């Protein structure tokens, strides 16, 4: 397994990719500390795979640089980069056995800066066997890959990537084709392998839950650009932008006006809803998650629907001016459709954005 000191620092600066008229990635800056686990998150088509392809060396950037521990990788071919990439599909050689698939990279390639020369047959066999144990495929080395389940195939792909002792591991939606249970299991495995080997890992996903569960840092991309970066909690508690808040979903949006350092409801909400903010003066949108709203405040609302949500209840309300606001309350709270309630918005968990930031 990789030496802990192998985990590399990745710096991406001003990275851009254009395909004719399409700008897939624009001016992307990104830094991954050695040993960190970062999720590159964003909707389909936002440029995640293109970014990974540029880091891996499968695509030459139109602009910018990719540096590993300070050295530029531009011009270094993919097979010479100490980087392993696992794709959505395992892309195994169907005519080879599991161990032959895992050994393949070791036989033909050894990344620059890691070890010297090719490994002997015995070394390869030992490393492959150990790696198969690590991904819980011990004893299956002689199987043909066609006889494996989807989850097992992805484990082989992981083993094949990790046996090369990469300094940076790139994963491009590796579990999106697996069912939910298996996906959860594979996530746990990847995180475990990352922690044990002290790899630097960049994991592409369009699934917020996956990003939140796995990563120390989330990098959100929207339309080819960086749209926020930080620990998962930040995206819930203080989203960096309205677009980021919307991508993370399950938020309420209330329209109003920022005046003198306060977001204020307008019209029928005037005076009832005020939240301190540093957002600029003018029309604004307040974002608050349902769990940051209580029923013991001063903002009048009418209950329009209630829905059992497992461990709690979602209560839909309408503010006096008709704007909807969803509240999450504990099971057993006595709320019924038609009730008049008084909402409390936790000011520390409200985010306010200028209206012009709305997309
Ligand atoms: P998904 O989650 O669906 O894989 P993504 O976030 O990984 O999406 P990319 O595959 O990086 O997005 O694509 C970003 C944009 O670049 C898209 O508009 C896509 O159509 C375009 N694009 C990607 N590769 C090419 C290519 N080889 N030629 C032309 N356009 C491309």
PDB file of C-alpha atoms in Angstrom, residues 59-357:
ATOM      1  CA  UNK A  59      -7.166  16.231 -22.263  1.00  0.00           C
ATOM      2  CA  UNK A  60      -4.858  19.208 -22.756  1.00  0.00           C
ATOM      3  CA  UNK A  61      -6.244  22.348 -21.092  1.00  0.00           C
ATOM      4  CA  UNK A  62      -7.033  25.336 -23.277  1.00  0.00           C
ATOM      5  CA  UNK A  63      -5.786  27.610 -20.486  1.00  0.00           C
ATOM      6  CA  UNK A  64      -4.187  27.284 -17.071  1.00  0.00           C
ATOM      7  CA  UNK A  65      -1.962  24.844 -15.260  1.00  0.00           C
ATOM      8  CA  UNK A  66      -2.120  21.649 -13.214  1.00  0.00           C
ATOM      9  CA  UNK A  67       0.639  21.221 -10.631  1.00  0.00           C
ATOM     10  CA  UNK A  68       1.474  18.296  -8.410  1.00  0.00           C
ATOM     11  CA  UNK A  69       3.575  19.292  -5.429  1.00  0.00           C
ATOM     12  CA  UNK A  70       4.457  22.453  -7.283  1.00  0.00           C
ATOM     13  CA  UNK A  71       5.596  20.831 -10.547  1.00  0.00           C
ATOM     14  CA  UNK A  72       3.539  21.436 -13.653  1.00  0.00           C
ATOM     15  CA  UNK A  73       2.059  18.362 -15.289  1.00  0.00           C
ATOM     16  CA  UNK A  74       1.448  20.143 -18.581  1.00  0.00           C
ATOM     17  CA  UNK A  75       3.090  18.128 -21.292  1.00  0.00           C
ATOM     18  CA  UNK A  76       3.446  15.055 -19.068  1.00  0.00           C
ATOM     19  CA  UNK A  77       1.517  12.219 -20.757  1.00  0.00           C
ATOM     20  CA  UNK A  78      -1.217  10.487 -18.758  1.00  0.00           C
ATOM     21  CA  UNK A  79       0.755   7.275 -18.334  1.00  0.00           C
ATOM     22  CA  UNK A  80       3.680   9.176 -16.821  1.00  0.00           C
ATOM     23  CA  UNK A  81       1.553  11.015 -14.256  1.00  0.00           C
ATOM     24  CA  UNK A  82       1.464   9.473 -10.769  1.00  0.00           C
ATOM     25  CA  UNK A  83      -2.289   9.678 -10.925  1.00  0.00           C
ATOM     26  CA  UNK A  84      -4.904   6.910 -11.140  1.00  0.00           C
ATOM     27  CA  UNK A  85      -8.379   7.452 -12.534  1.00  0.00           C
ATOM     28  CA  UNK A  86     -11.417   5.242 -11.928  1.00  0.00           C
ATOM     29  CA  UNK A  87     -14.323   5.772 -14.294  1.00  0.00           C
ATOM     30  CA  UNK A  88     -18.079   5.332 -14.031  1.00  0.00           C
ATOM     31  CA  UNK A  89     -17.688   2.045 -15.912  1.00  0.00           C
ATOM     32  CA  UNK A  90     -14.981  -0.297 -14.664  1.00  0.00           C
ATOM     33  CA  UNK A  91     -13.452  -0.687 -18.167  1.00  0.00           C
ATOM     34  CA  UNK A  92     -11.816  -4.036 -17.367  1.00  0.00           C
ATOM     35  CA  UNK A  93     -10.318  -6.431 -19.894  1.00  0.00           C
ATOM     36  CA  UNK A  94     -13.059  -9.055 -20.247  1.00  0.00           C
ATOM     37  CA  UNK A  95     -10.715 -11.799 -21.482  1.00  0.00           C
ATOM     38  CA  UNK A  96      -8.403 -11.475 -18.471  1.00  0.00           C
ATOM     39  CA  UNK A  97      -8.876 -12.751 -14.931  1.00  0.00           C
ATOM     40  CA  UNK A  98      -9.343 -10.468 -11.954  1.00  0.00           C
ATOM     41  CA  UNK A  99      -5.680 -10.706 -10.957  1.00  0.00           C
ATOM     42  CA  UNK A 100      -4.491 -10.189 -14.524  1.00  0.00           C
ATOM     43  CA  UNK A 101      -6.611  -7.052 -14.724  1.00  0.00           C
ATOM     44  CA  UNK A 102      -5.179  -5.703 -11.480  1.00  0.00           C
ATOM     45  CA  UNK A 103      -1.630  -6.674 -12.462  1.00  0.00           C
ATOM     46  CA  UNK A 104      -1.918  -5.092 -15.900  1.00  0.00           C
ATOM     47  CA  UNK A 105      -0.876  -1.605 -14.875  1.00  0.00           C
ATOM     48  CA  UNK A 106       1.980  -2.875 -12.760  1.00  0.00           C
ATOM     49  CA  UNK A 107       3.336  -4.893 -15.637  1.00  0.00           C
ATOM     50  CA  UNK A 108       3.177  -2.163 -18.249  1.00  0.00           C
ATOM     51  CA  UNK A 109       3.510   0.975 -16.272  1.00  0.00           C
ATOM     52  CA  UNK A 110       5.037   2.429 -13.197  1.00  0.00           C
ATOM     53  CA  UNK A 111       4.219   6.072 -12.587  1.00  0.00           C
ATOM     54  CA  UNK A 112       7.059   8.542 -12.631  1.00  0.00           C
ATOM     55  CA  UNK A 113       8.505   9.207  -9.213  1.00  0.00           C
ATOM     56  CA  UNK A 114       7.198   6.008  -7.641  1.00  0.00           C
ATOM     57  CA  UNK A 115       9.665   3.168  -7.325  1.00  0.00           C
ATOM     58  CA  UNK A 116      12.053   2.240 -10.064  1.00  0.00           C
ATOM     59  CA  UNK A 117      11.460   0.126 -13.114  1.00  0.00           C
ATOM     60  CA  UNK A 118       8.900  -2.607 -13.472  1.00  0.00           C
ATOM     61  CA  UNK A 119       8.114  -5.025 -10.713  1.00  0.00           C
ATOM     62  CA  UNK A 120       9.185  -8.679 -10.920  1.00  0.00           C
ATOM     63  CA  UNK A 121       6.546 -11.336 -11.528  1.00  0.00           C
ATOM     64  CA  UNK A 122       6.645 -12.370  -7.875  1.00  0.00           C
ATOM     65  CA  UNK A 123       6.418  -8.777  -6.626  1.00  0.00           C
ATOM     66  CA  UNK A 124       3.444  -8.213  -8.904  1.00  0.00           C
ATOM     67  CA  UNK A 125       1.700 -11.349  -7.627  1.00  0.00           C
ATOM     68  CA  UNK A 126       2.259 -10.332  -4.001  1.00  0.00           C
ATOM     69  CA  UNK A 127       1.052  -6.784  -4.510  1.00  0.00           C
ATOM     70  CA  UNK A 128      -2.001  -7.880  -6.488  1.00  0.00           C
ATOM     71  CA  UNK A 129      -3.006 -10.432  -3.875  1.00  0.00           C
ATOM     72  CA  UNK A 130      -2.634  -7.905  -1.070  1.00  0.00           C
ATOM     73  CA  UNK A 131      -4.645  -5.355  -3.014  1.00  0.00           C
ATOM     74  CA  UNK A 132      -7.446  -7.811  -3.744  1.00  0.00           C
ATOM     75  CA  UNK A 133      -7.650  -8.549  -0.016  1.00  0.00           C
ATOM     76  CA  UNK A 134      -7.923  -4.830   0.641  1.00  0.00           C
ATOM     77  CA  UNK A 135     -10.912  -4.422  -1.657  1.00  0.00           C
ATOM     78  CA  UNK A 136     -12.415  -7.603  -0.203  1.00  0.00           C
ATOM     79  CA  UNK A 137     -11.946  -9.715  -3.290  1.00  0.00           C
ATOM     80  CA  UNK A 138      -9.497 -12.124  -1.678  1.00  0.00           C
ATOM     81  CA  UNK A 139      -9.765 -15.578  -3.275  1.00  0.00           C
ATOM     82  CA  UNK A 140     -11.423 -14.274  -6.464  1.00  0.00           C
ATOM     83  CA  UNK A 141      -8.208 -13.543  -8.354  1.00  0.00           C
ATOM     84  CA  UNK A 142      -8.632 -16.410 -10.806  1.00  0.00           C
ATOM     85  CA  UNK A 143     -12.159 -15.468 -11.809  1.00  0.00           C
ATOM     86  CA  UNK A 144     -12.853 -13.968 -15.198  1.00  0.00           C
ATOM     87  CA  UNK A 145     -14.254 -10.477 -14.851  1.00  0.00           C
ATOM     88  CA  UNK A 146     -17.338 -11.496 -16.843  1.00  0.00           C
ATOM     89  CA  UNK A 147     -18.338 -13.652 -13.867  1.00  0.00           C
ATOM     90  CA  UNK A 148     -18.375 -10.728 -11.429  1.00  0.00           C
ATOM     91  CA  UNK A 149     -21.205  -8.550 -10.160  1.00  0.00           C
ATOM     92  CA  UNK A 150     -21.204  -4.802 -10.883  1.00  0.00           C
ATOM     93  CA  UNK A 151     -19.925  -4.024  -7.390  1.00  0.00           C
ATOM     94  CA  UNK A 152     -17.146  -6.594  -7.675  1.00  0.00           C
ATOM     95  CA  UNK A 153     -16.120  -5.179 -11.056  1.00  0.00           C
ATOM     96  CA  UNK A 154     -15.795  -1.716  -9.539  1.00  0.00           C
ATOM     97  CA  UNK A 155     -13.690  -3.177  -6.732  1.00  0.00           C
ATOM     98  CA  UNK A 156     -11.371  -4.646  -9.353  1.00  0.00           C
ATOM     99  CA  UNK A 157     -11.165  -1.220 -10.992  1.00  0.00           C
ATOM    100  CA  UNK A 158     -10.319   0.321  -7.615  1.00  0.00           C
ATOM    101  CA  UNK A 159      -7.694  -2.339  -6.943  1.00  0.00           C
ATOM    102  CA  UNK A 160      -6.188  -1.757 -10.379  1.00  0.00           C
ATOM    103  CA  UNK A 161      -5.982   1.971  -9.674  1.00  0.00           C
ATOM    104  CA  UNK A 162      -4.584   1.660  -6.152  1.00  0.00           C
ATOM    105  CA  UNK A 163      -2.019  -1.045  -6.839  1.00  0.00           C
ATOM    106  CA  UNK A 164      -0.125   1.556  -8.876  1.00  0.00           C
ATOM    107  CA  UNK A 165       0.374   3.517  -5.655  1.00  0.00           C
ATOM    108  CA  UNK A 166      -0.902   6.757  -7.145  1.00  0.00           C
ATOM    109  CA  UNK A 167      -0.060  10.030  -5.470  1.00  0.00           C
ATOM    110  CA  UNK A 168      -3.460  11.320  -6.497  1.00  0.00           C
ATOM    111  CA  UNK A 169      -6.607   9.232  -6.942  1.00  0.00           C
ATOM    112  CA  UNK A 170      -9.312  10.524  -9.269  1.00  0.00           C
ATOM    113  CA  UNK A 171     -12.748   8.946  -9.221  1.00  0.00           C
ATOM    114  CA  UNK A 172     -15.354   9.904 -11.826  1.00  0.00           C
ATOM    115  CA  UNK A 173     -18.803   8.928 -10.518  1.00  0.00           C
ATOM    116  CA  UNK A 174     -17.506   5.412  -9.897  1.00  0.00           C
ATOM    117  CA  UNK A 175     -20.626   4.074  -8.218  1.00  0.00           C
ATOM    118  CA  UNK A 176     -23.407   5.744 -10.167  1.00  0.00           C
ATOM    119  CA  UNK A 177     -24.301   2.497 -11.916  1.00  0.00           C
ATOM    120  CA  UNK A 178     -24.647   0.505  -8.705  1.00  0.00           C
ATOM    121  CA  UNK A 179     -27.809   0.162  -6.642  1.00  0.00           C
ATOM    122  CA  UNK A 180     -28.245   2.185  -3.464  1.00  0.00           C
ATOM    123  CA  UNK A 181     -27.094  -0.433  -0.926  1.00  0.00           C
ATOM    124  CA  UNK A 182     -24.011  -1.317  -2.880  1.00  0.00           C
ATOM    125  CA  UNK A 183     -23.243   2.330  -3.461  1.00  0.00           C
ATOM    126  CA  UNK A 184     -23.250   2.975   0.277  1.00  0.00           C
ATOM    127  CA  UNK A 185     -20.944   0.021   0.835  1.00  0.00           C
ATOM    128  CA  UNK A 186     -18.549   1.153  -1.880  1.00  0.00           C
ATOM    129  CA  UNK A 187     -18.465   4.702  -0.510  1.00  0.00           C
ATOM    130  CA  UNK A 188     -17.432   3.355   2.862  1.00  0.00           C
ATOM    131  CA  UNK A 189     -14.753   1.236   1.209  1.00  0.00           C
ATOM    132  CA  UNK A 190     -13.328   4.136  -0.783  1.00  0.00           C
ATOM    133  CA  UNK A 191     -13.171   6.342   2.277  1.00  0.00           C
ATOM    134  CA  UNK A 192     -11.483   3.549   4.234  1.00  0.00           C
ATOM    135  CA  UNK A 193      -8.904   2.960   1.499  1.00  0.00           C
ATOM    136  CA  UNK A 194      -8.274   6.689   1.270  1.00  0.00           C
ATOM    137  CA  UNK A 195      -7.723   7.014   5.012  1.00  0.00           C
ATOM    138  CA  UNK A 196      -5.469   3.970   5.278  1.00  0.00           C
ATOM    139  CA  UNK A 197      -3.278   4.921   2.362  1.00  0.00           C
ATOM    140  CA  UNK A 198      -3.379   8.650   3.083  1.00  0.00           C
ATOM    141  CA  UNK A 199      -4.134   9.318  -0.536  1.00  0.00           C
ATOM    142  CA  UNK A 200      -5.108  12.642  -1.983  1.00  0.00           C
ATOM    143  CA  UNK A 201      -8.475  11.935  -3.543  1.00  0.00           C
ATOM    144  CA  UNK A 202     -10.675  13.913  -5.926  1.00  0.00           C
ATOM    145  CA  UNK A 203     -14.105  12.363  -6.305  1.00  0.00           C
ATOM    146  CA  UNK A 204     -16.546  13.546  -8.968  1.00  0.00           C
ATOM    147  CA  UNK A 205     -20.233  13.242  -8.247  1.00  0.00           C
ATOM    148  CA  UNK A 206     -23.526  14.957  -9.028  1.00  0.00           C
ATOM    149  CA  UNK A 207     -25.046  13.591  -5.816  1.00  0.00           C
ATOM    150  CA  UNK A 208     -24.990  15.994  -2.836  1.00  0.00           C
ATOM    151  CA  UNK A 209     -25.553  13.199  -0.334  1.00  0.00           C
ATOM    152  CA  UNK A 210     -22.585  11.280  -1.662  1.00  0.00           C
ATOM    153  CA  UNK A 211     -20.396  14.390  -1.522  1.00  0.00           C
ATOM    154  CA  UNK A 212     -21.501  15.268   2.001  1.00  0.00           C
ATOM    155  CA  UNK A 213     -20.997  11.750   3.296  1.00  0.00           C
ATOM    156  CA  UNK A 214     -17.586  11.179   1.754  1.00  0.00           C
ATOM    157  CA  UNK A 215     -15.663  14.378   1.483  1.00  0.00           C
ATOM    158  CA  UNK A 216     -13.820  16.713   3.828  1.00  0.00           C
ATOM    159  CA  UNK A 217     -14.170  19.486   1.281  1.00  0.00           C
ATOM    160  CA  UNK A 218     -16.791  20.057  -1.375  1.00  0.00           C
ATOM    161  CA  UNK A 219     -15.996  21.994  -4.515  1.00  0.00           C
ATOM    162  CA  UNK A 220     -19.170  22.990  -6.291  1.00  0.00           C
ATOM    163  CA  UNK A 221     -19.074  23.607 -10.041  1.00  0.00           C
ATOM    164  CA  UNK A 222     -21.869  25.232 -11.968  1.00  0.00           C
ATOM    165  CA  UNK A 223     -21.694  25.899 -15.703  1.00  0.00           C
ATOM    166  CA  UNK A 224     -17.967  25.272 -15.879  1.00  0.00           C
ATOM    167  CA  UNK A 225     -17.063  27.571 -13.006  1.00  0.00           C
ATOM    168  CA  UNK A 226     -16.272  27.259  -9.336  1.00  0.00           C
ATOM    169  CA  UNK A 227     -19.465  28.094  -7.429  1.00  0.00           C
ATOM    170  CA  UNK A 228     -18.323  27.496  -3.872  1.00  0.00           C
ATOM    171  CA  UNK A 229     -15.836  25.534  -1.830  1.00  0.00           C
ATOM    172  CA  UNK A 230     -15.752  24.448   1.793  1.00  0.00           C
ATOM    173  CA  UNK A 231     -16.592  21.729   4.283  1.00  0.00           C
ATOM    174  CA  UNK A 232     -19.957  20.029   3.716  1.00  0.00           C
ATOM    175  CA  UNK A 233     -21.589  21.774   6.692  1.00  0.00           C
ATOM    176  CA  UNK A 234     -20.945  25.153   5.084  1.00  0.00           C
ATOM    177  CA  UNK A 235     -23.151  24.325   2.159  1.00  0.00           C
ATOM    178  CA  UNK A 236     -26.042  23.741   4.538  1.00  0.00           C
ATOM    179  CA  UNK A 237     -25.392  26.392   7.159  1.00  0.00           C
ATOM    180  CA  UNK A 238     -24.020  29.217   5.016  1.00  0.00           C
ATOM    181  CA  UNK A 239     -24.183  28.461   1.288  1.00  0.00           C
ATOM    182  CA  UNK A 240     -21.709  30.553  -0.678  1.00  0.00           C
ATOM    183  CA  UNK A 241     -24.279  31.648  -3.255  1.00  0.00           C
ATOM    184  CA  UNK A 242     -27.955  31.410  -4.067  1.00  0.00           C
ATOM    185  CA  UNK A 243     -27.127  28.941  -6.834  1.00  0.00           C
ATOM    186  CA  UNK A 244     -25.217  26.776  -4.335  1.00  0.00           C
ATOM    187  CA  UNK A 245     -28.137  26.921  -1.878  1.00  0.00           C
ATOM    188  CA  UNK A 246     -30.512  25.841  -4.632  1.00  0.00           C
ATOM    189  CA  UNK A 247     -28.263  23.011  -5.761  1.00  0.00           C
ATOM    190  CA  UNK A 248     -28.226  21.658  -2.210  1.00  0.00           C
ATOM    191  CA  UNK A 249     -32.024  21.859  -2.216  1.00  0.00           C
ATOM    192  CA  UNK A 250     -34.570  21.622   0.561  1.00  0.00           C
ATOM    193  CA  UNK A 251     -34.351  25.347   1.242  1.00  0.00           C
ATOM    194  CA  UNK A 252     -36.959  28.068   1.552  1.00  0.00           C
ATOM    195  CA  UNK A 253     -36.601  31.310  -0.350  1.00  0.00           C
ATOM    196  CA  UNK A 254     -38.293  34.447   0.932  1.00  0.00           C
ATOM    197  CA  UNK A 255     -38.132  37.641  -1.116  1.00  0.00           C
ATOM    198  CA  UNK A 256     -37.695  40.992   0.586  1.00  0.00           C
ATOM    199  CA  UNK A 257     -35.477  44.035   0.877  1.00  0.00           C
ATOM    200  CA  UNK A 258     -32.161  44.707   2.612  1.00  0.00           C
ATOM    201  CA  UNK A 259     -32.095  48.076   4.379  1.00  0.00           C
ATOM    202  CA  UNK A 260     -29.689  49.310   7.042  1.00  0.00           C
ATOM    203  CA  UNK A 261     -28.071  45.888   7.576  1.00  0.00           C
ATOM    204  CA  UNK A 262     -31.361  44.033   7.887  1.00  0.00           C
ATOM    205  CA  UNK A 263     -33.349  41.807   5.577  1.00  0.00           C
ATOM    206  CA  UNK A 264     -37.002  42.878   5.882  1.00  0.00           C
ATOM    207  CA  UNK A 265     -40.154  41.278   4.634  1.00  0.00           C
ATOM    208  CA  UNK A 266     -42.249  43.587   2.487  1.00  0.00           C
ATOM    209  CA  UNK A 267     -45.972  44.359   2.213  1.00  0.00           C
ATOM    210  CA  UNK A 268     -47.946  42.216   4.637  1.00  0.00           C
ATOM    211  CA  UNK A 269     -44.669  40.909   6.066  1.00  0.00           C
ATOM    212  CA  UNK A 270     -43.414  44.401   6.924  1.00  0.00           C
ATOM    213  CA  UNK A 271     -42.234  44.529  10.516  1.00  0.00           C
ATOM    214  CA  UNK A 272     -42.885  40.824  11.092  1.00  0.00           C
ATOM    215  CA  UNK A 273     -39.756  39.464   9.446  1.00  0.00           C
ATOM    216  CA  UNK A 274     -36.365  41.085  10.050  1.00  0.00           C
ATOM    217  CA  UNK A 275     -33.012  39.293   9.930  1.00  0.00           C
ATOM    218  CA  UNK A 276     -29.615  41.022  10.310  1.00  0.00           C
ATOM    219  CA  UNK A 277     -27.372  40.614   7.258  1.00  0.00           C
ATOM    220  CA  UNK A 278     -24.252  41.947   5.601  1.00  0.00           C
ATOM    221  CA  UNK A 279     -25.844  41.628   2.131  1.00  0.00           C
ATOM    222  CA  UNK A 280     -25.956  44.867   0.123  1.00  0.00           C
ATOM    223  CA  UNK A 281     -28.880  47.274   0.206  1.00  0.00           C
ATOM    224  CA  UNK A 282     -31.687  46.427  -2.226  1.00  0.00           C
ATOM    225  CA  UNK A 283     -34.008  43.613  -3.271  1.00  0.00           C
ATOM    226  CA  UNK A 284     -32.834  40.338  -1.754  1.00  0.00           C
ATOM    227  CA  UNK A 285     -33.624  36.670  -1.246  1.00  0.00           C
ATOM    228  CA  UNK A 286     -33.438  35.063   2.178  1.00  0.00           C
ATOM    229  CA  UNK A 287     -32.637  31.363   2.229  1.00  0.00           C
ATOM    230  CA  UNK A 288     -33.401  29.197   5.239  1.00  0.00           C
ATOM    231  CA  UNK A 289     -33.627  25.437   5.615  1.00  0.00           C
ATOM    232  CA  UNK A 290     -36.839  23.960   7.060  1.00  0.00           C
ATOM    233  CA  UNK A 291     -34.962  22.686  10.116  1.00  0.00           C
ATOM    234  CA  UNK A 292     -33.853  26.251  10.973  1.00  0.00           C
ATOM    235  CA  UNK A 293     -37.448  27.436  11.370  1.00  0.00           C
ATOM    236  CA  UNK A 294     -39.387  26.942  14.588  1.00  0.00           C
ATOM    237  CA  UNK A 295     -42.997  27.407  15.559  1.00  0.00           C
ATOM    238  CA  UNK A 296     -42.320  29.722  18.492  1.00  0.00           C
ATOM    239  CA  UNK A 297     -41.659  33.068  16.814  1.00  0.00           C
ATOM    240  CA  UNK A 298     -43.349  36.159  15.472  1.00  0.00           C
ATOM    241  CA  UNK A 299     -43.774  35.637  11.762  1.00  0.00           C
ATOM    242  CA  UNK A 300     -47.443  34.836  11.119  1.00  0.00           C
ATOM    243  CA  UNK A 301     -48.194  31.926   8.777  1.00  0.00           C
ATOM    244  CA  UNK A 302     -50.988  29.576   7.834  1.00  0.00           C
ATOM    245  CA  UNK A 303     -50.430  25.804   7.730  1.00  0.00           C
ATOM    246  CA  UNK A 304     -51.324  24.532   4.247  1.00  0.00           C
ATOM    247  CA  UNK A 305     -50.091  20.928   4.403  1.00  0.00           C
ATOM    248  CA  UNK A 306     -48.284  18.478   6.654  1.00  0.00           C
ATOM    249  CA  UNK A 307     -46.287  15.467   5.610  1.00  0.00           C
ATOM    250  CA  UNK A 308     -44.822  12.688   7.699  1.00  0.00           C
ATOM    251  CA  UNK A 309     -41.109  12.427   6.871  1.00  0.00           C
ATOM    252  CA  UNK A 310     -39.877   9.467   8.889  1.00  0.00           C
ATOM    253  CA  UNK A 311     -38.151  10.978  11.891  1.00  0.00           C
ATOM    254  CA  UNK A 312     -40.012  14.292  11.736  1.00  0.00           C
ATOM    255  CA  UNK A 313     -42.848  16.167  10.042  1.00  0.00           C
ATOM    256  CA  UNK A 314     -42.642  18.650   7.185  1.00  0.00           C
ATOM    257  CA  UNK A 315     -45.132  21.474   7.607  1.00  0.00           C
ATOM    258  CA  UNK A 316     -45.906  23.678   4.609  1.00  0.00           C
ATOM    259  CA  UNK A 317     -47.023  27.162   5.522  1.00  0.00           C
ATOM    260  CA  UNK A 318     -47.973  30.338   3.667  1.00  0.00           C
ATOM    261  CA  UNK A 319     -46.755  33.749   4.837  1.00  0.00           C
ATOM    262  CA  UNK A 320     -49.312  36.613   4.861  1.00  0.00           C
ATOM    263  CA  UNK A 321     -48.145  37.735   1.406  1.00  0.00           C
ATOM    264  CA  UNK A 322     -48.567  34.208   0.036  1.00  0.00           C
ATOM    265  CA  UNK A 323     -44.896  33.175  -0.049  1.00  0.00           C
ATOM    266  CA  UNK A 324     -44.513  29.517   0.932  1.00  0.00           C
ATOM    267  CA  UNK A 325     -42.239  28.510   3.812  1.00  0.00           C
ATOM    268  CA  UNK A 326     -41.578  24.924   4.826  1.00  0.00           C
ATOM    269  CA  UNK A 327     -40.844  23.994   8.437  1.00  0.00           C
ATOM    270  CA  UNK A 328     -39.461  20.748   9.805  1.00  0.00           C
ATOM    271  CA  UNK A 329     -40.874  19.905  13.232  1.00  0.00           C
ATOM    272  CA  UNK A 330     -40.388  16.925  15.553  1.00  0.00           C
ATOM    273  CA  UNK A 331     -42.830  14.043  15.431  1.00  0.00           C
ATOM    274  CA  UNK A 332     -45.679  14.661  17.808  1.00  0.00           C
ATOM    275  CA  UNK A 333     -45.795  18.432  17.287  1.00  0.00           C
ATOM    276  CA  UNK A 334     -49.450  19.401  17.196  1.00  0.00           C
ATOM    277  CA  UNK A 335     -49.925  21.115  13.872  1.00  0.00           C
ATOM    278  CA  UNK A 336     -52.815  20.711  11.452  1.00  0.00           C
ATOM    279  CA  UNK A 337     -53.819  22.173   8.124  1.00  0.00           C
ATOM    280  CA  UNK A 338     -55.589  25.494   8.676  1.00  0.00           C
ATOM    281  CA  UNK A 339     -53.745  26.323  11.904  1.00  0.00           C
ATOM    282  CA  UNK A 340     -52.359  29.813  12.302  1.00  0.00           C
ATOM    283  CA  UNK A 341     -48.802  29.594  13.560  1.00  0.00           C
ATOM    284  CA  UNK A 342     -45.990  32.031  14.390  1.00  0.00           C
ATOM    285  CA  UNK A 343     -42.678  31.130  12.806  1.00  0.00           C
ATOM    286  CA  UNK A 344     -39.197  31.768  14.203  1.00  0.00           C
ATOM    287  CA  UNK A 345     -36.345  31.945  11.685  1.00  0.00           C
ATOM    288  CA  UNK A 346     -32.967  31.265  13.305  1.00  0.00           C
ATOM    289  CA  UNK A 347     -30.966  34.311  12.135  1.00  0.00           C
ATOM    290  CA  UNK A 348     -27.679  32.407  12.406  1.00  0.00           C
ATOM    291  CA  UNK A 349     -28.932  29.885   9.879  1.00  0.00           C
ATOM    292  CA  UNK A 350     -30.428  32.338   7.410  1.00  0.00           C
ATOM    293  CA  UNK A 351     -28.452  33.418   4.353  1.00  0.00           C
ATOM    294  CA  UNK A 352     -29.333  36.535   2.412  1.00  0.00           C
ATOM    295  CA  UNK A 353     -28.327  37.163  -1.196  1.00  0.00           C
ATOM    296  CA  UNK A 354     -28.842  40.202  -3.394  1.00  0.00           C
ATOM    297  CA  UNK A 355     -31.720  39.682  -5.797  1.00  0.00           C
ATOM    298  CA  UNK A 356     -29.508  40.283  -8.843  1.00  0.00           C
ATOM    299  CA  UNK A 357     -27.513  37.193  -7.847  1.00  0.00           C
TER     300      UNK A 357
END
